[in-house]
Coordinates of C-alpha atoms in Angstrom, one line a residue:
X1 CA 27.9 154.0 -67.6
X2 CA 26.4 156.5 -69.6
X3 CA 23.6 156.5 -71.9
X4 CA 24.0 158.4 -75.1
X5 CA 21.1 158.5 -78.0
X6 CA 22.4 158.2 -81.9
X7 CA 18.9 158.3 -83.9
X8 CA 17.2 156.0 -81.5
X9 CA 19.9 153.9 -81.8
X10 CA 22.5 153.3 -78.3
X11 CA 25.6 153.6 -78.1
X12 CA 27.9 152.5 -74.1
X13 CA 30.1 155.4 -73.2
X14 CA 32.9 154.1 -71.1
X15 CA 33.4 157.9 -69.0
X16 CA 33.0 160.9 -71.9
X17 CA 35.0 158.5 -74.3
X18 CA 31.8 156.9 -77.2
X19 CA 33.5 153.3 -77.8
X20 CA 34.2 153.2 -81.5
X21 CA 37.2 150.7 -81.8
X22 CA 37.9 151.5 -85.4
X23 CA 38.8 154.6 -84.8
X24 CA 35.8 156.5 -87.2
X25 CA 35.9 159.7 -86.6
X26 CA 32.3 161.0 -86.6
X27 CA 32.0 163.4 -89.1
X28 CA 33.2 159.9 -91.2
X29 CA 30.6 158.3 -89.4
X30 CA 27.7 160.8 -91.0
X31 CA 29.0 160.5 -94.9
X32 CA 29.1 156.7 -94.6
X33 CA 25.4 157.1 -93.0
X34 CA 24.2 159.9 -95.9
X35 CA 25.7 157.4 -98.8
X36 CA 23.8 154.3 -97.0
X37 CA 20.6 156.1 -96.2
X38 CA 20.9 156.7 -100.6
X39 CA 21.7 154.1 -102.1
X40 CA 20.9 150.7 -99.0
X41 CA 23.0 148.4 -100.3
X42 CA 26.5 149.2 -101.3
X43 CA 30.4 148.2 -100.9
X44 CA 32.9 150.0 -99.5
X45 CA 34.8 151.2 -102.7
X46 CA 31.2 152.7 -103.9
X47 CA 31.0 154.4 -100.3
X48 CA 34.4 155.5 -100.6
X49 CA 34.3 157.1 -103.9
X50 CA 30.6 158.6 -103.5
X51 CA 32.0 160.4 -100.3
X52 CA 36.0 161.0 -99.8
X53 CA 37.0 160.5 -103.5
X54 CA 39.9 161.9 -102.5
X55 CA 41.1 158.5 -102.1
X56 CA 40.7 157.7 -105.0
X57 CA 43.6 159.1 -105.3
X58 CA 46.4 157.9 -102.6
X59 CA 48.1 155.2 -102.2
X60 CA 49.2 155.3 -105.6
X61 CA 52.7 153.1 -104.4
X62 CA 51.0 150.7 -103.7
X63 CA 51.8 147.1 -105.7
X64 CA 48.5 144.8 -106.0
X65 CA 45.0 146.9 -106.8
X66 CA 43.9 145.0 -104.4
X67 CA 46.4 147.4 -102.1
X68 CA 45.4 149.7 -103.6
X69 CA 41.4 149.5 -102.5
X70 CA 41.9 147.9 -99.3
X71 CA 44.3 151.6 -97.7
X72 CA 41.4 153.6 -99.8
X73 CA 38.8 152.6 -98.0
X74 CA 40.4 151.1 -94.7
X75 CA 38.9 154.8 -93.0
X76 CA 35.0 154.0 -94.5
X77 CA 35.4 150.1 -93.5
X78 CA 36.3 151.4 -90.3
X79 CA 32.7 153.4 -89.9
X80 CA 30.9 150.5 -90.6
X81 CA 32.3 148.3 -88.0
X82 CA 32.0 151.3 -85.5
X83 CA 28.2 151.3 -87.4
X84 CA 27.9 147.8 -87.0
X85 CA 28.8 147.7 -83.6
X86 CA 26.3 150.2 -82.2
X87 CA 23.6 147.7 -83.9
X88 CA 23.5 150.9 -87.2
X89 CA 25.4 148.3 -89.9
X90 CA 24.8 145.1 -91.0
X91 CA 27.0 142.8 -93.0
X92 CA 24.4 142.1 -96.2
X93 CA 26.9 139.5 -98.2
X94 CA 29.4 139.6 -101.2
X95 CA 28.7 140.5 -104.8
X96 CA 29.1 139.0 -107.5
X97 CA 33.0 140.7 -107.1
X98 CA 33.4 139.3 -104.3
X99 CA 32.9 142.7 -102.3
X100 CA 31.7 142.0 -98.9
X101 CA 28.3 144.6 -99.2
X102 CA 27.0 146.6 -96.3
X103 CA 23.1 148.4 -95.5
X104 CA 21.7 150.0 -92.5
X105 CA 19.5 148.6 -90.1
X106 CA 15.9 149.7 -89.2
X107 CA 17.8 152.3 -86.0
X108 CA 20.8 152.6 -89.0
X109 CA 17.2 154.4 -91.3
X110 CA 16.4 156.6 -88.6
X111 CA 20.6 157.2 -88.4
X112 CA 20.3 157.8 -91.9
X113 CA 17.0 160.4 -92.2
X114 CA 18.5 162.5 -90.2
X115 CA 21.1 163.2 -92.1
X116 CA 20.0 163.4 -95.5
X117 CA 16.7 165.1 -93.3
X118 CA 14.6 163.4 -94.6
X119 CA 10.9 161.9 -93.0
X120 CA 11.7 158.7 -92.6
X121 CA 8.4 157.7 -94.8
X122 CA 10.7 158.4 -97.6
X123 CA 14.1 156.3 -96.6
X124 CA 12.7 152.9 -98.1
X125 CA 13.3 149.7 -97.0
X126 CA 16.6 147.6 -94.9
X127 CA 17.4 146.3 -98.4
X128 CA 18.2 143.3 -96.6
X129 CA 19.1 139.6 -98.3
X130 CA 20.3 141.9 -102.0
X131 CA 22.9 140.8 -100.7
X132 CA 22.0 137.0 -101.3
X133 CA 22.4 137.0 -105.0
X134 CA 24.8 138.7 -105.3
X135 CA 23.1 142.6 -106.1
X136 CA 23.6 142.7 -109.1
X137 CA 21.0 144.9 -109.5
X138 CA 22.0 147.2 -106.3
X139 CA 25.7 147.3 -107.7
X140 CA 24.4 148.7 -111.0
X141 CA 22.4 151.3 -109.9
X142 CA 25.1 152.7 -107.8
X143 CA 27.3 153.2 -109.8
X144 CA 24.8 155.1 -112.0
X145 CA 24.5 157.4 -109.0
X146 CA 28.1 157.6 -109.3
X147 CA 28.5 158.2 -112.5
X148 CA 26.4 160.8 -112.7
X149 CA 27.8 162.7 -110.2
X150 CA 30.3 162.4 -111.0
X151 CA 32.8 163.4 -107.6
X152 CA 35.3 165.8 -107.7
X153 CA 38.4 165.2 -105.4
X154 CA 39.4 167.6 -103.1
X155 CA 43.3 168.2 -104.0
X156 CA 44.2 170.4 -100.8
X157 CA 44.1 167.1 -100.0
X158 CA 47.0 165.1 -102.1
X159 CA 49.7 167.8 -102.1
X160 CA 52.3 164.7 -100.4
X161 CA 50.5 162.0 -103.8
X162 CA 53.0 162.1 -106.0
X163 CA 52.9 163.9 -109.4
X164 CA 50.9 161.1 -111.1
X165 CA 47.7 160.4 -108.8
X166 CA 47.8 164.5 -108.5
X167 CA 47.3 164.8 -112.1
X168 CA 45.5 162.4 -112.2
X169 CA 42.9 164.4 -110.0
X170 CA 43.4 167.8 -111.0
X171 CA 41.9 165.5 -114.5
X172 CA 38.9 165.0 -112.6
X173 CA 38.9 167.9 -111.7
X174 CA 38.2 169.5 -114.3
X175 CA 36.3 167.2 -116.9
X176 CA 32.7 168.2 -116.9
X177 CA 31.1 168.1 -114.0
X178 CA 27.9 165.3 -112.5
X179 CA 24.7 166.9 -111.1
X180 CA 23.2 167.6 -107.6
X181 CA 24.9 166.0 -104.5
X182 CA 24.3 162.5 -102.7
X183 CA 20.7 164.2 -100.8
X184 CA 19.6 165.0 -104.2
X185 CA 19.0 160.7 -105.5
X186 CA 16.8 158.6 -103.3
X187 CA 16.6 155.0 -104.5
X188 CA 13.9 152.6 -104.4
X189 CA 11.3 155.1 -105.5
X190 CA 6.9 154.1 -105.0
X191 CA 5.1 155.7 -107.5
X192 CA 1.5 154.1 -106.4
X193 CA -0.9 154.3 -109.2
X194 CA -3.1 153.0 -106.2
X195 CA -2.9 152.9 -102.3
X196 CA -1.1 155.5 -100.4
X197 CA 3.0 156.3 -100.9
X198 CA 3.1 153.6 -97.2
X199 CA 1.7 151.2 -98.8
X200 CA 1.4 150.8 -102.7
X201 CA -1.0 149.3 -104.1
X202 CA -0.7 147.3 -107.2
X203 CA 0.1 148.4 -110.9
X204 CA 3.1 150.9 -109.5
X205 CA 5.7 150.3 -110.2
X206 CA 9.0 151.2 -107.9
X207 CA 11.7 153.4 -109.7
X208 CA 15.9 152.2 -109.5
X209 CA 16.8 155.8 -109.0
X210 CA 14.7 159.4 -108.9
X211 CA 16.6 162.6 -109.5
X212 CA 16.2 166.1 -107.4
X213 CA 18.5 168.5 -108.6
X214 CA 17.2 171.7 -109.9
X215 CA 20.2 173.7 -108.8
X216 CA 22.0 171.6 -111.9
X217 CA 19.0 172.7 -113.8
X218 CA 17.9 168.6 -113.4
X219 CA 14.4 169.6 -110.9
X220 CA 13.2 165.6 -111.3
X221 CA 14.3 163.0 -113.0
X222 CA 13.3 159.1 -112.6
X223 CA 16.3 156.5 -114.0
X224 CA 15.2 152.9 -114.6
X225 CA 18.2 150.6 -114.9
X226 CA 18.7 148.0 -116.7
X227 CA 21.6 145.1 -117.2
X228 CA 19.9 143.4 -120.5
X229 CA 18.1 140.9 -118.6
X230 CA 14.3 142.3 -119.2
X231 CA 12.8 142.2 -122.3
X232 CA 11.7 145.5 -124.5
X233 CA 7.9 144.2 -123.6
X234 CA 9.6 143.9 -119.8
X235 CA 10.7 147.6 -120.2
X236 CA 7.7 148.6 -122.8
X237 CA 5.2 146.8 -119.2
X238 CA 6.7 148.9 -117.1
X239 CA 7.0 152.5 -118.5
X240 CA 3.7 151.5 -118.4
X241 CA 3.5 151.9 -114.9
X242 CA 5.2 154.8 -114.8
X243 CA 2.4 156.7 -117.0
X244 CA -0.6 155.2 -114.9
X245 CA 1.0 157.0 -111.7
X246 CA 2.3 160.7 -113.7
X247 CA -1.9 159.8 -114.2
X248 CA -3.0 159.6 -111.5
X249 CA -4.6 162.5 -109.6
X250 CA -5.5 163.2 -105.7
X251 CA -6.8 166.0 -103.4
X252 CA -3.6 168.0 -103.0
X253 CA -3.9 170.5 -98.9
X254 CA -5.9 172.0 -100.8
X255 CA -9.2 170.5 -102.3
X256 CA -7.8 170.6 -105.7
X257 CA -7.2 167.8 -107.6
X258 CA -3.6 167.4 -108.3
X259 CA -1.0 164.7 -109.9
X260 CA -0.1 162.4 -107.5
X261 CA 3.6 163.1 -108.5
X262 CA 3.4 166.7 -107.3
X263 CA 2.0 166.3 -103.9
X264 CA 6.5 165.1 -104.0
X265 CA 7.6 166.8 -106.2
X266 CA 8.8 169.9 -107.5
X267 CA 9.2 170.1 -111.5
X268 CA 7.9 173.4 -113.9
X269 CA 4.6 174.3 -113.8
X270 CA 1.7 173.7 -117.3
X271 CA 3.8 176.1 -119.6
X272 CA 1.8 177.7 -122.9
X273 CA -0.4 174.6 -123.0
X274 CA 2.4 172.8 -122.3
X275 CA 2.3 170.2 -119.6
X276 CA 5.1 167.3 -120.0
X277 CA 5.1 164.7 -117.1
X278 CA 8.4 163.8 -115.9
X279 CA 11.4 163.2 -118.0
X280 CA 12.9 158.7 -117.8
X281 CA 16.4 157.9 -117.8
X282 CA 16.4 154.4 -119.1
X283 CA 20.7 153.0 -118.4
X284 CA 21.2 150.0 -120.0
X285 CA 24.5 148.4 -118.3
X286 CA 25.4 145.6 -120.5
X287 CA 26.1 142.9 -118.8
X288 CA 23.3 140.1 -119.4
X289 CA 22.8 138.5 -122.6
X290 CA 20.2 141.2 -125.1
X291 CA 21.5 144.3 -126.6
X292 CA 20.0 147.1 -126.1
X293 CA 21.3 148.0 -129.4
X294 CA 18.4 145.3 -130.2
X295 CA 16.8 145.8 -127.7
X296 CA 16.1 149.7 -127.3
X297 CA 14.3 150.0 -131.9
X298 CA 11.5 147.7 -130.4
X299 CA 10.8 149.3 -126.7
X300 CA 11.0 153.0 -129.1
X301 CA 7.1 151.5 -131.4
X302 CA 5.5 149.8 -127.7
X303 CA 5.9 152.5 -126.0
X304 CA 5.6 155.4 -129.4
X305 CA 2.0 156.7 -127.5
X306 CA 3.6 157.2 -123.7
X307 CA 6.6 160.0 -125.9
X308 CA 5.7 160.1 -129.4
X309 CA 5.0 164.5 -129.5
X310 CA 2.6 166.2 -131.4
X311 CA 3.1 168.9 -134.2
X312 CA 2.6 172.4 -133.3
X313 CA 3.2 175.3 -135.6
X314 CA 6.9 174.6 -135.9
X315 CA 8.1 172.5 -133.3
X316 CA 6.2 168.9 -131.3
X317 CA 4.4 169.8 -128.1
X318 CA 4.6 167.0 -125.1
X319 CA 2.2 167.2 -123.6
X320 CA 1.1 165.2 -120.8
X321 CA 4.3 162.3 -122.3
X322 CA 6.6 161.4 -120.7
X323 CA 10.1 162.0 -121.8
X324 CA 12.5 158.7 -122.4
X325 CA 15.5 158.9 -123.1
X326 CA 18.4 156.2 -123.4
X327 CA 22.1 155.9 -122.4
X328 CA 25.0 153.0 -120.9
X329 CA 26.1 152.5 -118.2
X330 CA 29.9 153.1 -120.3
X331 CA 29.2 155.9 -122.3
X332 CA 27.9 157.6 -118.8
X333 CA 30.2 156.6 -116.8
X334 CA 32.8 158.3 -119.2
X335 CA 31.8 160.9 -120.3
X336 CA 29.0 162.3 -117.2
X337 CA 25.3 163.6 -117.6
X338 CA 27.1 166.9 -120.0
X339 CA 27.8 164.6 -122.4
X340 CA 26.8 163.4 -126.5
X341 CA 25.4 160.3 -125.3
X342 CA 21.6 160.4 -124.4
X343 CA 19.2 159.5 -127.3
X344 CA 15.5 160.7 -126.8
X345 CA 13.6 158.7 -127.8
X346 CA 11.5 159.9 -131.3
X347 CA 14.8 161.9 -132.0
X348 CA 17.8 160.5 -134.1
X349 CA 21.2 162.2 -133.2
X350 CA 22.3 161.4 -129.7
X351 CA 22.6 164.2 -126.9
X352 CA 23.4 165.6 -122.8
X353 CA 20.7 164.9 -120.9
X354 CA 19.7 168.4 -119.7
X355 CA 18.9 168.7 -123.9
X356 CA 17.9 165.5 -124.0
X357 CA 14.7 166.3 -121.0
X358 CA 13.5 169.5 -122.9
X359 CA 12.3 170.6 -126.1
X360 CA 15.4 172.5 -127.7
X361 CA 12.7 173.4 -131.0
X362 CA 9.9 174.2 -128.8
X363 CA 12.0 176.6 -126.9
X364 CA 14.2 178.4 -129.5
X365 CA 10.5 179.3 -131.7
X366 CA 9.2 180.6 -128.4
X367 CA 12.3 182.8 -127.8
X368 CA 11.8 184.0 -131.8
X369 CA 8.0 184.6 -131.3
X370 CA 9.0 186.0 -127.6
X371 CA 11.9 188.3 -129.6
X372 CA 9.1 189.2 -132.9
X373 CA 6.9 190.1 -129.7
X374 CA 9.8 192.6 -128.2
X375 CA 10.8 193.8 -132.0
X376 CA 7.5 194.7 -132.5
X377 CA 6.4 196.2 -128.7
X378 CA 9.7 198.4 -128.5
X379 CA 9.0 199.5 -132.3
X380 CA 5.5 200.4 -131.2
X381 CA 6.7 202.1 -128.7
X382 CA 8.9 203.7 -131.3
X383 CA 6.2 205.4 -133.1
X384 CA 5.2 206.4 -130.0
X385 CA 7.5 208.4 -129.3
X386 CA 7.9 209.5 -131.8
X387 CA 4.1 211.0 -132.4
X388 CA 4.3 212.2 -129.1
X389 CA 7.9 214.8 -130.2
X390 CA 5.1 214.9 -133.5
X391 CA 2.9 216.2 -131.4
X392 CA 5.1 218.5 -128.8
X393 CA 7.2 220.1 -131.8
X394 CA 3.8 221.0 -133.8
X395 CA 2.4 222.3 -130.2
X396 CA 5.3 224.2 -129.8
X397 CA 5.3 225.6 -133.2
X398 CA 1.9 226.6 -131.7
X399 CA 2.8 228.3 -129.2
X400 CA 2.2 232.0 -129.1
X401 CA 5.2 235.2 -128.7
X402 CA 4.9 238.3 -126.9
X403 CA 3.5 241.4 -129.5
X404 CA 5.7 243.4 -126.5
X405 CA 8.7 241.0 -126.4
X406 CA 8.6 238.1 -128.7
X407 CA 9.8 236.0 -126.1
X408 CA 7.4 232.7 -126.0
X409 CA 3.9 232.4 -123.5
X410 CA 5.3 229.7 -120.6
X411 CA 2.3 227.2 -120.5
X412 CA -0.5 228.9 -117.8
X413 CA 0.1 231.9 -120.3
X414 CA -0.3 230.0 -122.7
X415 CA -4.1 228.4 -121.4
X416 CA -4.7 232.0 -119.9
X417 CA -5.0 234.3 -122.5
X418 CA -6.7 230.4 -125.1
X419 CA -9.6 231.6 -122.4
X420 CA -10.1 234.8 -122.5
X421 CA -8.9 236.3 -125.9
X422 CA -10.4 239.6 -125.8
X423 CA -7.9 241.8 -124.1
X424 CA -10.0 244.1 -120.9
X425 CA -9.6 246.4 -118.6
X426 CA -5.9 245.5 -117.4
X427 CA -5.9 241.8 -119.8
X428 CA -3.4 242.2 -123.1
X429 CA -3.7 238.9 -124.0
X430 CA -0.9 239.4 -127.0
X431 CA 2.0 240.2 -123.5
X432 CA 3.6 238.2 -121.7
X433 CA 3.2 238.6 -117.7
X434 CA 5.6 241.3 -117.9
X435 CA 5.0 243.4 -120.8
X436 CA 1.5 243.4 -119.8
X437 CA 2.8 244.3 -116.1
X438 CA 4.8 246.8 -117.5
X439 CA 2.2 248.8 -120.1
X440 CA -0.8 247.8 -117.2
X441 CA 2.2 250.4 -115.2
X442 CA 3.3 253.4 -117.6
X443 CA -1.2 252.7 -118.6
X444 CA -1.6 253.7 -114.6
X445 CA 1.1 255.9 -114.7
X446 CA -0.2 258.1 -118.2
X447 CA -3.6 258.2 -116.0
X448 CA -2.6 259.4 -112.7
X449 CA -0.9 262.7 -115.2
X450 CA -3.4 263.7 -117.4
X451 CA -5.7 263.5 -113.9
X452 CA -3.1 266.0 -112.1
X453 CA -3.1 267.8 -114.6
X454 CA -6.5 268.5 -115.1
X455 CA -6.8 268.8 -111.6
X456 CA -3.7 271.1 -112.1
X457 CA -5.7 273.2 -115.3
X458 CA -8.8 273.5 -112.9
X459 CA -7.7 275.1 -109.8
X460 CA -5.7 277.2 -112.3
X461 CA -9.4 278.6 -113.6
X462 CA -10.5 278.0 -109.9
X463 CA -7.2 280.9 -108.8
X464 CA -9.1 283.3 -111.2
X465 CA -12.3 282.8 -111.0
X466 CA -11.6 284.7 -107.4
X467 CA -9.0 287.5 -108.3
X468 CA -11.6 288.2 -110.4
X469 CA -14.5 288.7 -107.8
X470 CA -12.6 289.5 -104.8
X471 CA -14.7 291.1 -102.2
X472 CA -14.5 294.7 -102.7
X473 CA -13.3 295.3 -106.0
X474 CA -15.5 296.7 -108.5
X475 CA -17.1 294.6 -111.2

């Protein structure tokens, strides 16, 4: 016998063969751990739709929907069975729809933390007992994650399926993409207004979902899922807790005070005087008695101090305000995060999620300002260029030319003539250097010729004088 650790869980080996009676692979069990590590409690159907979306388009020739679901979820059900044997997963009751719920044990959460690359302190609870009342809220949270993810099937794994199944899979691939991966999501995240991350005090909130997907231009998004059982006042109270959490300051590792949420998550920093709080998305799953279309107007009025912007120069500033957005789960499933199904509190039209959480009017105003500044800078640079060209032209126009050959002086010659404008010995400021050299050489030659002539004349006179006064000759 040999023991092998799986996280802190222990698996029994017989010889060298790992005992997994359901025959699941390591990859398959890893997929299940990642999904349950995020969702906490889920059905095999939900796990399959996230981890292996191509299976949704297999077994389409089965006679009934129940048979098709059993077939496409069989491999993940087997992986769950093997994880349960190793003490990593357990049955968590039954959903309202009659589906078996699964959740991880403490050992399973630790194994999932390795799979997700998260510290154990951020994994949350095991969700034990969540299925005792049908887990309607966890199921809605899971469906929200799936609707945001919009997992794409791998068409290479569907080559043997009927044409109808391939066409449906192709349509899913061609549809607008979702946001992030399963590792981009976390559920049941405490937001302590008092206390610590690990031991939250009273007055804080717990986010149903936290999404961090900077690669998809959504660095941080908090999501609350409501099954339409809560009143506008109850939802407003929860959003007020969000506000308290966002405003909380703690000392960071550099000793400076910083919003507590920034010590855990990244988001854009204060920009040009505006530092809005992270956005909060409300997803309404209309299974309760309350009509979200009636809840929303009242909720907007109750929470106006939290989200209402202040008039700025051509736009609204949301400094230290919470962008609050709402949508319905049915619309989110159908259109995804890229569809115009999100209503930002304070606006009258539906937008895609990225536009709804942003400030397009501000971005447009700042873009126009930046364009004007760029144009002004370009015009200024053009003025400088023209002035420099004119100065160069005037400078060139004033450049002297050689009185001998008409060639323009180079800069060194011009500078020297300006320093010594008066002619002198062997210095001719009106001539270029070659002409000056020629002139000086000609003058030197003339001087030599004159001296030679004078010498010849002197010698001739001396010879004549000597001839008149030769010794012995009468004078």
